[in-house]
C-alpha atoms as one frame of an Amber mdcrd trajectory, in Angstrom:
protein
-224.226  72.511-225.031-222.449  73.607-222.276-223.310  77.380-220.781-221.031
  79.987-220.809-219.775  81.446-217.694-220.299  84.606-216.997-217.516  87.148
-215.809-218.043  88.444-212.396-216.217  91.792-211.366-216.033  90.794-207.689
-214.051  87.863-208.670-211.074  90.535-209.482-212.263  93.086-206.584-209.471
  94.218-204.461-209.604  92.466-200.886-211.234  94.704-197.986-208.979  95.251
-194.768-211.931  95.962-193.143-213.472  92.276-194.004-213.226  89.829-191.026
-209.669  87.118-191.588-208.881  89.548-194.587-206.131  90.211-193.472-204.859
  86.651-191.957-204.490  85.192-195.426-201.097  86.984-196.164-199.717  86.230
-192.311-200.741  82.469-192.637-199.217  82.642-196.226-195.630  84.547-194.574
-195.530  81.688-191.937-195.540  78.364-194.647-192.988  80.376-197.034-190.805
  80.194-193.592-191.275  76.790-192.450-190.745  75.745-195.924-187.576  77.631
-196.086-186.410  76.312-192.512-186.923  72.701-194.077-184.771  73.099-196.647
-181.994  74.625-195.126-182.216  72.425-192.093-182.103  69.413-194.865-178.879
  71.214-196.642-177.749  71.467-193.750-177.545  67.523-192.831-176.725  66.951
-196.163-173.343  68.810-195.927-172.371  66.660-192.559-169.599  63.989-193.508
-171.222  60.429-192.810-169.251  57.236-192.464-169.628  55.036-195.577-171.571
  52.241-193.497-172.693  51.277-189.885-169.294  49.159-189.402-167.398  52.437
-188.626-166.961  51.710-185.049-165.433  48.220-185.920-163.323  49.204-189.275
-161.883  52.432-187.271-160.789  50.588-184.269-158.361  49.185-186.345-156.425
  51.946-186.826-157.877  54.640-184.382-156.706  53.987-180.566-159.492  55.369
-178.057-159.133  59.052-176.923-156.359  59.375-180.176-156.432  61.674-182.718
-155.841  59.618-186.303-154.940  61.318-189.561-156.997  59.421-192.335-155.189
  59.342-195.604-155.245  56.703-198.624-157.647  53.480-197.712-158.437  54.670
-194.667-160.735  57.354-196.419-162.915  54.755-197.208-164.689  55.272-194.043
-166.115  58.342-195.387-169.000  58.873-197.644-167.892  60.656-200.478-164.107
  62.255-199.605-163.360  65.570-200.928-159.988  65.739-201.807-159.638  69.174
-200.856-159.998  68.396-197.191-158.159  66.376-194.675-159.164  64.320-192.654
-159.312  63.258-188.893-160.935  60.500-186.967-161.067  59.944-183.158-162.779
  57.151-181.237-163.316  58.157-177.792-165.230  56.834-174.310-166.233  58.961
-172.161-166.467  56.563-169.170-162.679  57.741-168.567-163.940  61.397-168.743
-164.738  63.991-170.750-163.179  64.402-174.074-161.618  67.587-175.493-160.879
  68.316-179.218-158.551  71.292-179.686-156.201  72.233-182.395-154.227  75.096
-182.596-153.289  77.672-185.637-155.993  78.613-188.154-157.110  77.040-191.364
-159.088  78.721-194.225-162.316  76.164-193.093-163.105  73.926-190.485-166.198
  71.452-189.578-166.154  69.156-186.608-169.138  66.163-186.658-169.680  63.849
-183.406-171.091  60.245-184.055-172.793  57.612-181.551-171.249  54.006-181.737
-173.505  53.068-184.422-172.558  56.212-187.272-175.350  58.343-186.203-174.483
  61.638-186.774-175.059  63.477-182.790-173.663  66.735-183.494-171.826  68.879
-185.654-170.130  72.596-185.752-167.591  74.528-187.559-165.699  77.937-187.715
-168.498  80.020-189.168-170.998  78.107-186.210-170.212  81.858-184.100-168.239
  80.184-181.568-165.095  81.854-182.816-162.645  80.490-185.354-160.252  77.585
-183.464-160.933  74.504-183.374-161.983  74.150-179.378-164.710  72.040-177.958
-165.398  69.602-175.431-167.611  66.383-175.394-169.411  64.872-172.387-172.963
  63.160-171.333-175.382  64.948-169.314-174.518  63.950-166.029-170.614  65.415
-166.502-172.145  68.146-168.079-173.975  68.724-164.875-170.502  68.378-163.002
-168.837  71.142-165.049-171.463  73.256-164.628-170.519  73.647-160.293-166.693
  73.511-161.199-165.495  74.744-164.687-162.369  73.917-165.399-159.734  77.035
-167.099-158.821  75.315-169.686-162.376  75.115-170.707-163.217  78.799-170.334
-163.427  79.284-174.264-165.224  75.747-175.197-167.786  74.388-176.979-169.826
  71.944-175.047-171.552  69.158-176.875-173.993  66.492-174.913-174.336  63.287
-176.418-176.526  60.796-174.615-174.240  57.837-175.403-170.480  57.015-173.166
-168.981  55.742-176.922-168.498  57.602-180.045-166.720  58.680-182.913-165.830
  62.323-184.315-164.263  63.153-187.517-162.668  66.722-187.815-161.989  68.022
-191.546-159.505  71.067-192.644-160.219  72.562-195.834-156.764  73.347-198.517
-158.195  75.795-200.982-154.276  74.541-202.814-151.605  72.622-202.525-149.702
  76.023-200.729-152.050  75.425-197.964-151.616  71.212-197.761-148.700  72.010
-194.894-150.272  74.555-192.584-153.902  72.227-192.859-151.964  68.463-192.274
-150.097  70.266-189.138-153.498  71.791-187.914-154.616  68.081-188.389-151.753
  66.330-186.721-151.566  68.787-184.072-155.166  67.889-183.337-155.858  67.128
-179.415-158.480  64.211-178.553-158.269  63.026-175.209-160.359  62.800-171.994
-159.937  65.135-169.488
C-alpha cells in the first residue's frame, strides 16, 4: 500500500530575500520571457518579408526586368512572388553593382511601404519600410562594403537623407511594394510605383 505523503508547510513558505540566489530566480526567469519574445517577433518579422516563389528568380526576372530598371509587376509576372496580396503593387529591380552603387528613390507618399533586397540566388539580404524610423519616402541606397567605405570619405548630396544597405554580393534583386487600402488609392500607389528610381550611381 502505498504511504501517504505528508504536507509540509515550508513547501508553501514565502521565499526569503535574504536567502543566497533568492532573488536570481525571478531575473533569470525576466531574461527567457525576453529572449523568447525577441524570437518570435524576429520570426514574424521574416515571415512578413515578400520571398520570390523559387530560386529561378534571377533567371525568370531577367526576362522582363533590364539591370539597374525599375519594372512594374502586374498579371503573370506576379508569379515571382510568394503569395501576392492584391492590395499591394508591385516592383522588381535587378541591379549590379559592379557599375556602381544603386539608388532606389520614389517620390510622393503612399499609405505603406516595404522595400526587401535579395542576393542572386532569392536570399532575402535586407529589408525596410516607412515605419523602419528612417522617415516616410521611399529613399535608400545599395552598395558592398568596399563602396560603402568610399562614401564614407566623400558623401555624395544627393545621398544626405539615405538609407544605406551593405550586401556582400555585386548582383541582386529588390522588390519594392505600395500598399492601396482601395481602389481611390490604386492611382497615387501605381504612380509612386512607376515613378520608382533604380539605377547606379
Amino acid at each position: 500500500m502505498a504511504e501517504r505523503a505528508e504536507f509540509s508547510p515550508g513547501l508553501l513558505a514565502p521565499v526569503d530575500p535574504q536567502r543566497p540566489g533568492a532573488s536570481r530566480w525571478p531575473l533569470a526567469y525576466a531574461l527567457i520571457i525576453g529572449l523568447v519574445g525577441a524570437g518570435i517577433v524576429h520570426i514574424i518579422v521574416l515571415l512578413l518579408v515578400p520571398e520570390f516563389a523559387d530560386r529561378n528568380a534571377w533567371t525568370r526576372l531577367a526576362a522582363i526586368a533590364p539591370l539597374n530598371r525599375t519594372t512594374p509587376l502586374e498579371g503573370d509576372a506576379l508569379d515571382l512572388i510568394a503569395s501576392p496580396d492584391p492590395a499591394f503593387q508591385v516592383a522588381a529591380c535587378r541591379f549590379d553593382l559592379a557599375s556602381g552603387t544603386l539608388h532606389v528613390a520614389a517620390a510622393g507618399k503612399v499609405p505603406f511601404w516595404s522595400a526587401s533586397v535579395y542576393d542572386r540566388g532569392g536570399r532575402a539580404l535586407f529589408s525596410l519600410n516607412d515605419r523602419s524610423g528612417t522617415g516616410e519616402a521611399l529613399d535608400f541606397v545599395v552598395l558592398t562594403p568596399e563602396q560603402m567605405i568610399g562614401i564614407r570619405h566623400d558623401l555624395p548630396e544627393e545621398f544626405a537623407k539615405s538609407v544605406f544597405v551593405e550586401i556582400p554580393a555585386d548582383e541582386g534583386m529588390l522588390l519594392v511594394r505600395a500598399f492601396a487600402p482601395d481602389a481611390s488609392w490604386k492611382p497615387l500607389v501605381s504612380r509612386f510605383i512607376a515613378g520608382m528610381r533604380c539605377a547606379p550611381q
